[in-house]
PDB file of C-alpha atoms and ligand atoms in Angstrom:
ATOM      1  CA  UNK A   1     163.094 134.932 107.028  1.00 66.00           C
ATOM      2  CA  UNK A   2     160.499 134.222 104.384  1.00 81.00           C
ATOM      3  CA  UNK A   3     156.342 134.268 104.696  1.00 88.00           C
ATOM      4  CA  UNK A   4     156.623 130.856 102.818  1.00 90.00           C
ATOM      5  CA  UNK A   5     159.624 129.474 105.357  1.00 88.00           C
ATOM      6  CA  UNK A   6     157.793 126.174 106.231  1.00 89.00           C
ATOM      7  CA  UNK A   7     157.070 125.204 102.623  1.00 92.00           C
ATOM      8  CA  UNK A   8     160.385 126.630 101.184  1.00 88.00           C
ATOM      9  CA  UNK A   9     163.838 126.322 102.873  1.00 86.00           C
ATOM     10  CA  UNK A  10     166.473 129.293 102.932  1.00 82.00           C
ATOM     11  CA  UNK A  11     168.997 126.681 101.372  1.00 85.00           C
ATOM     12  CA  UNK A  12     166.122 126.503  98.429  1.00 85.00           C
ATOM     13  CA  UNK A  13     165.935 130.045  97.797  1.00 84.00           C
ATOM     14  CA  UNK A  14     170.525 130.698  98.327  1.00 81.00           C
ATOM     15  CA  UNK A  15     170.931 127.817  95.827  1.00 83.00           C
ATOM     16  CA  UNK A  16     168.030 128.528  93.623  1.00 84.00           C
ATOM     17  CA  UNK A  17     168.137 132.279  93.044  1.00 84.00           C
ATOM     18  CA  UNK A  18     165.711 132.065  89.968  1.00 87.00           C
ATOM     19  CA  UNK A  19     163.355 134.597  91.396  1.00 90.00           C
ATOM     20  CA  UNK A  20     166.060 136.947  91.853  1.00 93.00           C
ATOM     21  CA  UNK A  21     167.145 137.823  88.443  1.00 92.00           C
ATOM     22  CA  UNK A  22     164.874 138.140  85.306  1.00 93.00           C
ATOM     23  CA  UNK A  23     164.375 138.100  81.531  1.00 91.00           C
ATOM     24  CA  UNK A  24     163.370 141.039  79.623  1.00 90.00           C
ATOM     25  CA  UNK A  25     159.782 139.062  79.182  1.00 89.00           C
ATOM     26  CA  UNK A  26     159.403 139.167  82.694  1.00 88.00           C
ATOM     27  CA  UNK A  27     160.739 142.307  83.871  1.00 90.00           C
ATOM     28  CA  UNK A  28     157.149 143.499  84.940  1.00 89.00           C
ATOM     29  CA  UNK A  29     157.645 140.838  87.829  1.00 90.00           C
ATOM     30  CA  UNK A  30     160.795 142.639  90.080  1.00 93.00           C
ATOM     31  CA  UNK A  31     159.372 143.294  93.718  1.00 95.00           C
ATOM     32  CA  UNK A  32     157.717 146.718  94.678  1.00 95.00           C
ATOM     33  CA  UNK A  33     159.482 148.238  97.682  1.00 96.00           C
ATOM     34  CA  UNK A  34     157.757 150.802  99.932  1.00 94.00           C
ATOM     35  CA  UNK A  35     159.126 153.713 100.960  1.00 93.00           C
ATOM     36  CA  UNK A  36     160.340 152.561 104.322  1.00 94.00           C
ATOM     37  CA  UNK A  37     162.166 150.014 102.802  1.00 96.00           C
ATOM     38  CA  UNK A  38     164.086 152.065 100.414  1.00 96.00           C
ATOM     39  CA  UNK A  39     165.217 154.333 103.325  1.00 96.00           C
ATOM     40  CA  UNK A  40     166.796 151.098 104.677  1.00 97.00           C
ATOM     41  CA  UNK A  41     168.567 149.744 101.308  1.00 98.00           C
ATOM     42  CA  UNK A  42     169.493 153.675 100.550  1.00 97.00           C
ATOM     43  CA  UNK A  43     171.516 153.628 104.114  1.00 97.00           C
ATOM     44  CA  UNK A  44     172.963 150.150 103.693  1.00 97.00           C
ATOM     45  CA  UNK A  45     173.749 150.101  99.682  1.00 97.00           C
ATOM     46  CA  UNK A  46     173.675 154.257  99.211  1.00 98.00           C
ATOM     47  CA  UNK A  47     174.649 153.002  95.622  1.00 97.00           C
ATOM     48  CA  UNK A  48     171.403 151.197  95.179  1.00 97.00           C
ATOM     49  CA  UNK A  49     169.118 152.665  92.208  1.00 97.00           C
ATOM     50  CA  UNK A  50     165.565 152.971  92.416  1.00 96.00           C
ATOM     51  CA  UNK A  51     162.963 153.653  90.073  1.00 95.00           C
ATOM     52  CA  UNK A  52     159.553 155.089  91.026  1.00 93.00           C
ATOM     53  CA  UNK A  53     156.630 153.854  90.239  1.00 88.00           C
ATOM     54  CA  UNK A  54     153.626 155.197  92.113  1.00 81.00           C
ATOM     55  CA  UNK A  55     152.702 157.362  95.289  1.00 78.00           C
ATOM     56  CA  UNK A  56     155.815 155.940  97.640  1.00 85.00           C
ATOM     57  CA  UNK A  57     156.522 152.731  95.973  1.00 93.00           C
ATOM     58  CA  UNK A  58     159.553 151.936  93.704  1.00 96.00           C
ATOM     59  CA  UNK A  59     161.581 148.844  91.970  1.00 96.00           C
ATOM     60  CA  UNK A  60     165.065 148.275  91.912  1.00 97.00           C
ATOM     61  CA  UNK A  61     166.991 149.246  88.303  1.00 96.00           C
ATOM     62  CA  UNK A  62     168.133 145.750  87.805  1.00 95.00           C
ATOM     63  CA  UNK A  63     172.049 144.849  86.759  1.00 93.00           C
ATOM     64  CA  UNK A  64     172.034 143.894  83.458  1.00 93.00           C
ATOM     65  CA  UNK A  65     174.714 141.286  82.674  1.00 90.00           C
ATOM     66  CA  UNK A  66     175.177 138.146  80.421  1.00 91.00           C
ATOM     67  CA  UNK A  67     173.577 134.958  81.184  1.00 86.00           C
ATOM     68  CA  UNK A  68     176.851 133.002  83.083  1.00 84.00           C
ATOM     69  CA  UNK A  69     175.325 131.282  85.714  1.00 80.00           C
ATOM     70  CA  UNK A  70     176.346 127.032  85.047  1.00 79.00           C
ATOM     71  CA  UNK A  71     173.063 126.379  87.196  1.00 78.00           C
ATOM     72  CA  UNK A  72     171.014 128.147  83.814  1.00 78.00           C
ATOM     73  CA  UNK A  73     173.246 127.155  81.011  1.00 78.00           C
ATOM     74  CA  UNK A  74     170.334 125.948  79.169  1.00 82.00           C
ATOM     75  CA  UNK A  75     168.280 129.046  79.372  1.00 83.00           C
ATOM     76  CA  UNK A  76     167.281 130.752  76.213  1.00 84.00           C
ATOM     77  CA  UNK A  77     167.608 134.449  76.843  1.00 86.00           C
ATOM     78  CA  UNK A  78     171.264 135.321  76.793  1.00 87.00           C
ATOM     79  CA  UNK A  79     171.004 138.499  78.789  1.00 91.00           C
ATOM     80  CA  UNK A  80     169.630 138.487  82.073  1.00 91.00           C
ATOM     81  CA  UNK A  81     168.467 141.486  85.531  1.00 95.00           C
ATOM     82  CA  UNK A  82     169.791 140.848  88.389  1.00 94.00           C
ATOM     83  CA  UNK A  83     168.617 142.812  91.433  1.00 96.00           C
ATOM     84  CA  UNK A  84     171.129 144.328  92.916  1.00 96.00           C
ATOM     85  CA  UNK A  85     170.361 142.691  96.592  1.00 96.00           C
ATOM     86  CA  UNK A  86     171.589 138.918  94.928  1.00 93.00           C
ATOM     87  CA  UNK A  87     174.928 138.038  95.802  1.00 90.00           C
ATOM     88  CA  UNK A  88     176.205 134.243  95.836  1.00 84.00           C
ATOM     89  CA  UNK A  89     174.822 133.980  99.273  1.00 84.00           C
ATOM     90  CA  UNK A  90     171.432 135.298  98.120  1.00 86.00           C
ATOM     91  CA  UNK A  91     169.597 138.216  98.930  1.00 91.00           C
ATOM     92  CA  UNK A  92     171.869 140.790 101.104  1.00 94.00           C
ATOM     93  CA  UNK A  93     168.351 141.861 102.702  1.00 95.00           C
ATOM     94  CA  UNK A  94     168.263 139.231 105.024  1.00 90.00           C
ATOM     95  CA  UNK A  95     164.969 139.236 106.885  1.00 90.00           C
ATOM     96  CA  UNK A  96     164.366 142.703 105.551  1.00 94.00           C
ATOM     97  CA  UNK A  97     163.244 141.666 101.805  1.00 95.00           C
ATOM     98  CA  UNK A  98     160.588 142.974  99.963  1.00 96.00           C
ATOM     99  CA  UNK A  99     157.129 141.984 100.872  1.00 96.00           C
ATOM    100  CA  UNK A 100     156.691 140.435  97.631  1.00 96.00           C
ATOM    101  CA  UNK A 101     159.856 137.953  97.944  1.00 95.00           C
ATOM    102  CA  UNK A 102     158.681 137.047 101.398  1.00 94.00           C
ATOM    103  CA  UNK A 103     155.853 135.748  99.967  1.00 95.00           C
ATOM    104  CA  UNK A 104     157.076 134.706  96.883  1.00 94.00           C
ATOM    105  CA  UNK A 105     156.192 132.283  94.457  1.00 94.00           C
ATOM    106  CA  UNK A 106     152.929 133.390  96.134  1.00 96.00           C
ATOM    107  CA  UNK A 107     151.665 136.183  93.788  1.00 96.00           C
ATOM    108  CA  UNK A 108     148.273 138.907  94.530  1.00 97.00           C
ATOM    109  CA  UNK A 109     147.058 139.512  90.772  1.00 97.00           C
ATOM    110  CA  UNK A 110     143.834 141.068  89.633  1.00 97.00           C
ATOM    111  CA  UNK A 111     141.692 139.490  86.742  1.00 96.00           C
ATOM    112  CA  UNK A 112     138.543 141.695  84.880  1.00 94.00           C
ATOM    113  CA  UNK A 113     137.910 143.475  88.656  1.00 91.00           C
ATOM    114  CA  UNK A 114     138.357 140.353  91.108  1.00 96.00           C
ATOM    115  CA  UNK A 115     141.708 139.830  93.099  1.00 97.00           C
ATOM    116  CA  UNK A 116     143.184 136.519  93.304  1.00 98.00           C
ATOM    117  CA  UNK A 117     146.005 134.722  95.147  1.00 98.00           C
ATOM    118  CA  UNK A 118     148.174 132.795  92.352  1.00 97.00           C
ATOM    119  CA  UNK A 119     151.392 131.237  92.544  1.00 96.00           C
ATOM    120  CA  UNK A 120     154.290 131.191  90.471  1.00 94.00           C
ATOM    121  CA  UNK A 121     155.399 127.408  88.944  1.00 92.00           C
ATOM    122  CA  UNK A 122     158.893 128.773  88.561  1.00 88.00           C
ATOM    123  CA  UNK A 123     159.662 128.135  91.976  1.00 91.00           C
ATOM    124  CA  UNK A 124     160.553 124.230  92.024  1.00 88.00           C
ATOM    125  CA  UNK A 125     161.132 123.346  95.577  1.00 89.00           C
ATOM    126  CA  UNK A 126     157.343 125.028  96.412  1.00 90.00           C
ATOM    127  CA  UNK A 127     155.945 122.459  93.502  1.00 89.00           C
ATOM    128  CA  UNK A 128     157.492 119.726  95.428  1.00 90.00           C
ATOM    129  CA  UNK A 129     155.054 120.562  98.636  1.00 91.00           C
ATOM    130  CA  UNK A 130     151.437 119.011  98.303  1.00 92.00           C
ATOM    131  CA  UNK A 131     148.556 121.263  97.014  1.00 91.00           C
ATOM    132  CA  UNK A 132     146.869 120.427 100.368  1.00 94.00           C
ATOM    133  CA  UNK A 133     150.217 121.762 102.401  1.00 95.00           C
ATOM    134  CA  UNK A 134     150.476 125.211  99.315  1.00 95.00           C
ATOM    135  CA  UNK A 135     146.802 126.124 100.277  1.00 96.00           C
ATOM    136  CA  UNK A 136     146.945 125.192 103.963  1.00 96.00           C
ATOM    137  CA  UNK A 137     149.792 128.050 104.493  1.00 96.00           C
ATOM    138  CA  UNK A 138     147.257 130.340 102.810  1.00 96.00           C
ATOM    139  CA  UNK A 139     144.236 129.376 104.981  1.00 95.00           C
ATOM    140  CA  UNK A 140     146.656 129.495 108.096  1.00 95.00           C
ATOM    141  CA  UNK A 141     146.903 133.425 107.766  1.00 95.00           C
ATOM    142  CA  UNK A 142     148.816 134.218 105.263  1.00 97.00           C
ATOM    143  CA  UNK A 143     146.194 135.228 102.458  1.00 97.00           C
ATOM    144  CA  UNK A 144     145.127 137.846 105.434  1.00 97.00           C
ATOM    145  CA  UNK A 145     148.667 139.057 105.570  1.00 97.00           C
ATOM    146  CA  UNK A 146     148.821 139.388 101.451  1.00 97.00           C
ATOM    147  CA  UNK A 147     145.743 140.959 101.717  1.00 97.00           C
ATOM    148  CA  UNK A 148     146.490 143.413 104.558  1.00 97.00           C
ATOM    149  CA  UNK A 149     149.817 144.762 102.954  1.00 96.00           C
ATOM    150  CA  UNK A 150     148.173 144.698  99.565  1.00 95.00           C
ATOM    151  CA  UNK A 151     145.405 147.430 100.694  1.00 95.00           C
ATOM    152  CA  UNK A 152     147.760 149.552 101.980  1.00 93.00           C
ATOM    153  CA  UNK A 153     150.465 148.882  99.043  1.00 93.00           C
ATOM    154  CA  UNK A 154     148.308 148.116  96.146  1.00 93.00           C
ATOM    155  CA  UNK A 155     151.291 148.605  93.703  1.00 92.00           C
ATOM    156  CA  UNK A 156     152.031 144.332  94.670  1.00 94.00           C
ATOM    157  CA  UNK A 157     148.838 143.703  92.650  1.00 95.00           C
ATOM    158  CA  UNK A 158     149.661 142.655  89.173  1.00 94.00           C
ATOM    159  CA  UNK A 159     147.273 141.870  86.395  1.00 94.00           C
ATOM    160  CA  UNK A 160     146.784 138.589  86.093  1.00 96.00           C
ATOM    161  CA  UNK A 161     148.542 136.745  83.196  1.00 92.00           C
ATOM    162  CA  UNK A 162     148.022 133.050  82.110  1.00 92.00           C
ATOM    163  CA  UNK A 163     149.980 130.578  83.391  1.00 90.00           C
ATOM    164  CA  UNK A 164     149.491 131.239  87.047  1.00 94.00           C
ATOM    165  CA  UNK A 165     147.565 128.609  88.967  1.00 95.00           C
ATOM    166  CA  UNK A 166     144.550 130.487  90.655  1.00 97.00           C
ATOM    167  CA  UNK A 167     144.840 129.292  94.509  1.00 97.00           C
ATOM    168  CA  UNK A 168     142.135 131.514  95.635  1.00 96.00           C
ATOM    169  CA  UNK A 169     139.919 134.286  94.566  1.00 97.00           C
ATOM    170  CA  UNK A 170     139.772 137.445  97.089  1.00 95.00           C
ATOM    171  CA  UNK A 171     135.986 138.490  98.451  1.00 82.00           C
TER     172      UNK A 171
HETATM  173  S1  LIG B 201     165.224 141.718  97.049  1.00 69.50           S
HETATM  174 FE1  LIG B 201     166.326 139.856  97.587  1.00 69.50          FE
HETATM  175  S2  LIG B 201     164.797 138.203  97.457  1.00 69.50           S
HETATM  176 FE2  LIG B 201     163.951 139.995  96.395  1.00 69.50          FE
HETATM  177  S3  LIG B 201     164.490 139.705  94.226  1.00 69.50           S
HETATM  178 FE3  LIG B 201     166.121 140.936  95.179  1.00 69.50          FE
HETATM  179  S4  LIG B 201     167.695 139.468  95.828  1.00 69.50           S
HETATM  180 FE4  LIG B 201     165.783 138.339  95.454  1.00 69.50          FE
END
């Protein structure tokens, strides 16, 4: 289960995937995971490698392997990450993901000082929803939730970068 579920079906995401491997351009975007979730991977996939990146919070050392996929023969970068929770039947986390892919192609970024709520265009089926029915979900409680788990986990906050449609701007 997803934060996004009613604007983004779990067929979507299994027979998308895009947000679950990435380019060396956009490496800087693989999920932080907490340290409570990394117990959890570490006991299911012991052979899971982690990297850390600040006080209790880590990313996944992604698979590196050629570009194969017939859904992305068109893509331009010939080597590709995988996270090593994508299998063909998507992530093997279940309802256990990462904060940031349960709220994903929503994105918490910071621009000069001021937080923002963003969202990724990479995500197709979400850019088929309405604008009205992208910021609704927001306004319905789950910019609280982004920002709750963001004060706690501040590591989810990436600088802002252009591209990103600014949904909201954090007080
Ligand atoms: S943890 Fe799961 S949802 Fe998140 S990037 Fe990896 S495979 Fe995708």
């Amino acid at each position: 289960m997803s934060l996004t579920d009613s604007l983004l079906s779990g067929d979507d995401c299994k027979n998308c995937r895009l947000c679950c491997w990435f380019t060396k351009y956009d490496l800087w975007e693989t999920p932080v995971i907490d340290d409570s979730l990394r117990e959890i991977i570490s006991e299911r996939y012991p052979e899971t490698k982690f990297v850390s990146r600040d006080k209790g919070s880590y990313v996944f050392v992604m698979t590196e392997t050629p570009q194969t996929d017939p859904l992305f023969a068109d893509h331009p970068e010939p080597t590709r990450f995988d996270c090593p929770m994508l299998s063909t039947d998507g992530c093997r986390l279940g309802n256990d993901k990462p904060f940031e892919c349960q709220i994903w192609p929503y994105r918490i970024m910071s621009q000069e000082g001021k937080l923002l709520i963003s969202l990724s265009l990479l995500c197709k089926p979400i850019c088929e929803n309405s604008f009205t029915s992208v910021i609704s979900l927001l306004k319905s409680g789950l910019a609280d939730k982004i920002i709750a788990y963001s004060k706690i986990h501040p590591c989810i906050i990436k600088e802002y970068t252009d591209g990103y449609p600014i949904l909201m701007y954090i007080k």
